[in-house]
Coordinates of C-alpha atoms in Angstrom, one line a residue:
X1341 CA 0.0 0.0 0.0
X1342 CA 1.5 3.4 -1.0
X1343 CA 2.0 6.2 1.3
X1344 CA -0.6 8.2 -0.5
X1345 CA -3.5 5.3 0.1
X1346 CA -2.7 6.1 3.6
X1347 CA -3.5 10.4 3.2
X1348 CA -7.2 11.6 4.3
X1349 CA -7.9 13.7 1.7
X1350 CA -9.4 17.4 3.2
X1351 CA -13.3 18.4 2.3
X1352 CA -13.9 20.1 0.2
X1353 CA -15.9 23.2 0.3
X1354 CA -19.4 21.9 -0.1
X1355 CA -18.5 19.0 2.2
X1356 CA -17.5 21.8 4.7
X1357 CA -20.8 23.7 4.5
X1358 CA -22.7 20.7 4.6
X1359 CA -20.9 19.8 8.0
X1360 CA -21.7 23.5 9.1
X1361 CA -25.3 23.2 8.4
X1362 CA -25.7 20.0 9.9
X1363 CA -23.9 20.2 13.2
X1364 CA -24.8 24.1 14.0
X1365 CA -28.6 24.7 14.5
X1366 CA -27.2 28.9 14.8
X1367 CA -26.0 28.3 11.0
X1368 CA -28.9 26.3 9.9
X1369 CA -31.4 29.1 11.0
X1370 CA -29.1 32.0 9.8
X1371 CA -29.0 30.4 5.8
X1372 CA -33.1 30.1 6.2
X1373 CA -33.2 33.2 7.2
X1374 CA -30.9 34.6 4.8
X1375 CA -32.8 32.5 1.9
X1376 CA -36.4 34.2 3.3
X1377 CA -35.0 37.3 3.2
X1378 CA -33.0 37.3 -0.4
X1379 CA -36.5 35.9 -2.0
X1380 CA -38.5 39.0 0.2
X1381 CA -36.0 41.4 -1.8
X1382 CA -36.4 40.0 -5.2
X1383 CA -40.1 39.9 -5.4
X1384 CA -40.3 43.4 -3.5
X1385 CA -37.7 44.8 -6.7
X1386 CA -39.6 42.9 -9.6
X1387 CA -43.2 43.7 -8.7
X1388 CA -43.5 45.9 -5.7
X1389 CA -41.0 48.9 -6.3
X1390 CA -42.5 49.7 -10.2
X1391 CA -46.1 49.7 -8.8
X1392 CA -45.1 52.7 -6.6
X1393 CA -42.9 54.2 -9.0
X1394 CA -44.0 57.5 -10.8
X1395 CA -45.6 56.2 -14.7
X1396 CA -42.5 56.4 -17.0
X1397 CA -42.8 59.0 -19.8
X1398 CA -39.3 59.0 -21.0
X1399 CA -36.0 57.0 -21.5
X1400 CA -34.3 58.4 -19.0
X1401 CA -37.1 57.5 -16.2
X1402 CA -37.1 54.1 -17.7
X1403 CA -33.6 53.6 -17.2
X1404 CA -33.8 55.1 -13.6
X1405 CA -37.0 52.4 -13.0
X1406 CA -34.3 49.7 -14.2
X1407 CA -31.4 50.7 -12.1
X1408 CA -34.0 50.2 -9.0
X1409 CA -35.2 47.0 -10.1
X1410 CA -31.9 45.3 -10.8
X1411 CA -29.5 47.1 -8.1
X1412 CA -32.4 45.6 -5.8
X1413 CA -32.6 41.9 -7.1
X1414 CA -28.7 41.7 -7.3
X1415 CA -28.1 43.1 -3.6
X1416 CA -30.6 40.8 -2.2
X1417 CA -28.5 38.0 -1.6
X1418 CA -26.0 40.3 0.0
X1419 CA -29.0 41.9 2.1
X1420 CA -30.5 38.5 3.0
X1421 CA -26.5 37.2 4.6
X1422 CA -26.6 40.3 7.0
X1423 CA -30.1 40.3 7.8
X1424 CA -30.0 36.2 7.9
X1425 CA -26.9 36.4 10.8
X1426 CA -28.6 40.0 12.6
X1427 CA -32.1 37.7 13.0
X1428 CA -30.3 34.9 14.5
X1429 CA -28.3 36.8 16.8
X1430 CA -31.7 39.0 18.0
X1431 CA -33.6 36.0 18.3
X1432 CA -30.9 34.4 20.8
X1433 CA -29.8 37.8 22.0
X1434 CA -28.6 38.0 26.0
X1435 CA -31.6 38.3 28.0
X1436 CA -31.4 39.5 32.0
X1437 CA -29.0 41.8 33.9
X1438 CA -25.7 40.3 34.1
X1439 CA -23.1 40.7 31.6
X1440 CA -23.0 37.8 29.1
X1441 CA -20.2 35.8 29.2
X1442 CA -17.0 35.9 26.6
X1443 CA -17.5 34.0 23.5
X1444 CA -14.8 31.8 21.7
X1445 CA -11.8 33.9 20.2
X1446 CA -12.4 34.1 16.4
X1447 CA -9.3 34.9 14.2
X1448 CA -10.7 35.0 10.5
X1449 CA -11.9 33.0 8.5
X1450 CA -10.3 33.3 4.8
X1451 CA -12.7 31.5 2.7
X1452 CA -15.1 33.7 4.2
X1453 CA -13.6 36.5 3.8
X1454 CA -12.2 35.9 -0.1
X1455 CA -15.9 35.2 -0.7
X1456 CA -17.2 38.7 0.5
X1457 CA -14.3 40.7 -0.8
X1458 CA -14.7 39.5 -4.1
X1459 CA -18.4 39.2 -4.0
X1460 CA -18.4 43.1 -3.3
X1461 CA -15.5 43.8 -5.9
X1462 CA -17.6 42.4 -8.2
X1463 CA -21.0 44.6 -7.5
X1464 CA -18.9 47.4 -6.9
X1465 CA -17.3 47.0 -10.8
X1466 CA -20.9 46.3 -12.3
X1467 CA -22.1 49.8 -10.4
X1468 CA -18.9 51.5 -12.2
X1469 CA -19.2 49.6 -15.6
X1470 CA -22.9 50.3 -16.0
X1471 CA -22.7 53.5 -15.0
X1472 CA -20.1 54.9 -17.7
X1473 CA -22.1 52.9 -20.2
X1474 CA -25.4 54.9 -19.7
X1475 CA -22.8 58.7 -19.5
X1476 CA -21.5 57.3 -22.6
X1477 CA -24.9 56.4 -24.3
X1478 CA -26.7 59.6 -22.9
X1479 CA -23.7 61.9 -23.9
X1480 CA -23.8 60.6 -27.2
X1481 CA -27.8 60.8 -27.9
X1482 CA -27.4 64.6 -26.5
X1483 CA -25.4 65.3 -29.5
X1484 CA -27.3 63.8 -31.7
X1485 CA -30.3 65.3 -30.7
X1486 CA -28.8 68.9 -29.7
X1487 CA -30.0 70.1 -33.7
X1488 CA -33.4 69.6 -33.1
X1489 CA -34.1 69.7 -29.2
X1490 CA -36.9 71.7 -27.7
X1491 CA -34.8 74.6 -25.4
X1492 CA -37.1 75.6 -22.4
X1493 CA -35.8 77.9 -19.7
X1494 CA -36.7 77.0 -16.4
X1495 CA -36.6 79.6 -13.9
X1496 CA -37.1 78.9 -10.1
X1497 CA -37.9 81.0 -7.4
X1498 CA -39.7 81.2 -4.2
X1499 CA -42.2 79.4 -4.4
X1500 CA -42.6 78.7 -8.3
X1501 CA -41.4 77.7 -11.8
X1502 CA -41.4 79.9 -14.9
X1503 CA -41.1 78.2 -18.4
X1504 CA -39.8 80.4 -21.3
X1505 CA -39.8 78.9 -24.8
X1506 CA -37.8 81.2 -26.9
X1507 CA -38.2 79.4 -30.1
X1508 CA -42.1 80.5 -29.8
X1509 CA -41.6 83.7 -27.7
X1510 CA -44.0 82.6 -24.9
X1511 CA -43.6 82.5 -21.0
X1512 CA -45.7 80.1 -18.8
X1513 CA -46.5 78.4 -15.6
X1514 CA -47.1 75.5 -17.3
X1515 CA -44.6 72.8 -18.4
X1516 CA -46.4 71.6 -21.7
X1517 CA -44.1 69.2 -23.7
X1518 CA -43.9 68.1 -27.4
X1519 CA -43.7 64.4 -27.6
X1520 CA -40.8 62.5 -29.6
X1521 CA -38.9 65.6 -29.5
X1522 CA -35.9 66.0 -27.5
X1523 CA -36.0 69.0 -24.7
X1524 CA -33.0 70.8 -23.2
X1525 CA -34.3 72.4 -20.0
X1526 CA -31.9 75.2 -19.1
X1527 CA -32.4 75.7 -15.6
X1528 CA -31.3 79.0 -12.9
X1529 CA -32.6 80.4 -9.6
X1530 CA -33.6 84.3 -9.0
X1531 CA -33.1 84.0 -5.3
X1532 CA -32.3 80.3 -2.8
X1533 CA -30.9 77.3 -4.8
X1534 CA -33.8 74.8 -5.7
X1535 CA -34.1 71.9 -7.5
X1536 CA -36.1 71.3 -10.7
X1537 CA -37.6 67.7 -11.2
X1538 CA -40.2 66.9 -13.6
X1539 CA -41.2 63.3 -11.7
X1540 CA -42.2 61.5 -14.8
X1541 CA -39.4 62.9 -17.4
X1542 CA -36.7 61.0 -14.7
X1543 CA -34.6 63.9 -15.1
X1544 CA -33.4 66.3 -12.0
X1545 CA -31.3 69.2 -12.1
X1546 CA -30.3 72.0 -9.7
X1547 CA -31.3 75.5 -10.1
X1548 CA -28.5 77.6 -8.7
X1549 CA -28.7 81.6 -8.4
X1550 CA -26.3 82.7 -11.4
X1551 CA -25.4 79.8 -12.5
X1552 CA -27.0 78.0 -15.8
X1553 CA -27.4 74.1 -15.3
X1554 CA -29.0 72.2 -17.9
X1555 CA -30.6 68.5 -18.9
X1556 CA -32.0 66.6 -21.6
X1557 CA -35.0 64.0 -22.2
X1558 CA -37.1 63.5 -24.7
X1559 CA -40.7 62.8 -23.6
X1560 CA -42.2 59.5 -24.9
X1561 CA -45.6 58.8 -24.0
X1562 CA -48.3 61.5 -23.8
X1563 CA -50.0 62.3 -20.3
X1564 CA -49.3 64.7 -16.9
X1565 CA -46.1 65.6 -16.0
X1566 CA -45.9 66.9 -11.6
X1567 CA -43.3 69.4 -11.4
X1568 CA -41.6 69.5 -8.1
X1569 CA -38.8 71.2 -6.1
X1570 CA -36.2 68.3 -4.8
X1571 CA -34.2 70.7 -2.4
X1572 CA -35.4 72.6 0.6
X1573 CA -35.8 76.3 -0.3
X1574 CA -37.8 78.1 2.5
X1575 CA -40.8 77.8 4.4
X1576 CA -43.1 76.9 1.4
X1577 CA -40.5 74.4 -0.2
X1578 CA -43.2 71.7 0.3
X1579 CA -46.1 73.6 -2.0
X1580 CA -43.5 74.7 -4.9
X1581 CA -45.2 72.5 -7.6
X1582 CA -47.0 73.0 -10.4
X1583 CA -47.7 70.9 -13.6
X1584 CA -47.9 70.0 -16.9
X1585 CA -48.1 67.9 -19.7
X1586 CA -46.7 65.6 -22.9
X1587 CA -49.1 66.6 -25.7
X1588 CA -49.8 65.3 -29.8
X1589 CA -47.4 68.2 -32.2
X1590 CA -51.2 69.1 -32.7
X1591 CA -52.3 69.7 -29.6
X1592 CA -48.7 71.3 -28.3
X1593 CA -48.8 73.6 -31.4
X1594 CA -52.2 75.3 -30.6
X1595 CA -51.2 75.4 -26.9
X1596 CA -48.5 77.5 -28.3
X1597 CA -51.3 79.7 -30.0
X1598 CA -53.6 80.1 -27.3
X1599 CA -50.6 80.9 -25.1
X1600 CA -49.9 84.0 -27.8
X1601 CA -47.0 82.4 -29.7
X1602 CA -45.8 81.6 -33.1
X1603 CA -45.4 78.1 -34.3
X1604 CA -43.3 77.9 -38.1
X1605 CA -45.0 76.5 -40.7

């Protein structure tokens, strides 16, 4: 018999987990916990978070609505570990008024430890990757579309927007929309910074006292746009709304008419 028939050859991995589940009840409850908790999380970013969400009216609010849904589904699992171990340890938590005796001495564990560091490399390089993919896309679209883009001037001030459309030489309080066509909103402040945010469009922007920000969408679905004010400006912050909406070239073109404007033939 060779000296290597003799050898006990070390679990693996699986083995070792296995041996874990079955000879620690703490672990056992801690994975079906975990496991509860990562399916919770799933179905709460598939089906509950876009029947809450505002309706989507434009690319950019539809790629917003996906970076929920997904960012959600592919944290669960990390979610479900840490909330698996912090339900297990509440549920056997010390009870009483003495001091709970010293547990063993852990040093590491590096299997454990590989596995989380690279697990959160990992999501941590998707976040990155996908999010210079969409600068990219969006930066190249704005060019694109720059020639033919809708410019309103948005003009915020306490407690209310103002919508200028110089190509049609008319000045509202009303955010009414063009669909298919690309929009530049070119956004200031005449007094506090605020914060302009057209819910459905999925585009937000700061409006800064004497300074010009701007952003882009193109609105594709018709319906009501809420206007809102996402940074707190004063004592009124909270009303500073007003509204709008996505209309037909027909219907947007004799807005413009009844509002006193020109539209080119």
């Amino acid at each position: 018999m060779s000296q290597h028939d003799n050898e006990e050859l070390k679990p693996t991995p699986g083995e070792r987990l296995r041996t874990i589940l079955k000879n620690n009840s703490d672990a056992r409850q801690a994975t079906i916990y975990g496991l509860l908790f990562t399916v919770f999380f799933i179905l709460v970013g598939l089906y509950l978070y876009p029947k809450f969400m505002p309706n989507v009216m434009s690319d950019n609010m539809e790629k917003g609505k996906n970076v929920i849904v997904w960012f959600t589904v592919l944290s669960a699992p990390i979610a479900g570990v840490v909330l698996g171990i912090a339900a297990v340890a509440l549920r056997h938590r010390h009870r009483g008024n003495t001091p709970p005796e010293d547990g063993p001495a852990i040093h590491g564990h590096g299997p454990i430890v590989g596995t989380w560091t690279v697990v959160s490399a990992l999501f941590c390089t998707l976040a990155i990757v996908w999010g210079l993919v969409e600068m990219n896309v969006s930066s190249d679209n704005a060019k694109e579309n720059a020639p033919s883009a809708l410019v309103v001037e948005v003009t915020g001030s306490q407690w209310l927007w103002t919508y200028n459309y110089p190509e049609f030489g008319i000045e509202t309080h009303e955010l009414n929309l063009p669909i298919e066509r690309p929009v530049i909103f070119k956004v200031r402040s005449l007094d506090v910074n605020h914060s302009f945010w057209p819910v459905q469009l999925g585009v937000k922007v700061d409006a800064n006292a004497g300074v010009t920000t701007q952003t882009r969408t193109t609105p594709e679905r018709l319906g009501h746009l809420d206007i809102r004010c996402a940074e707190l400006c004063g004592l009124y912050h909270a009303y500073m709304g007003n509204s709008g909406n996505v209309l037909s070239l027909t219907d947007f073109n004799n807005w413009v008419t009844a509002e006193g404007g020109q539209v080119s033939a």
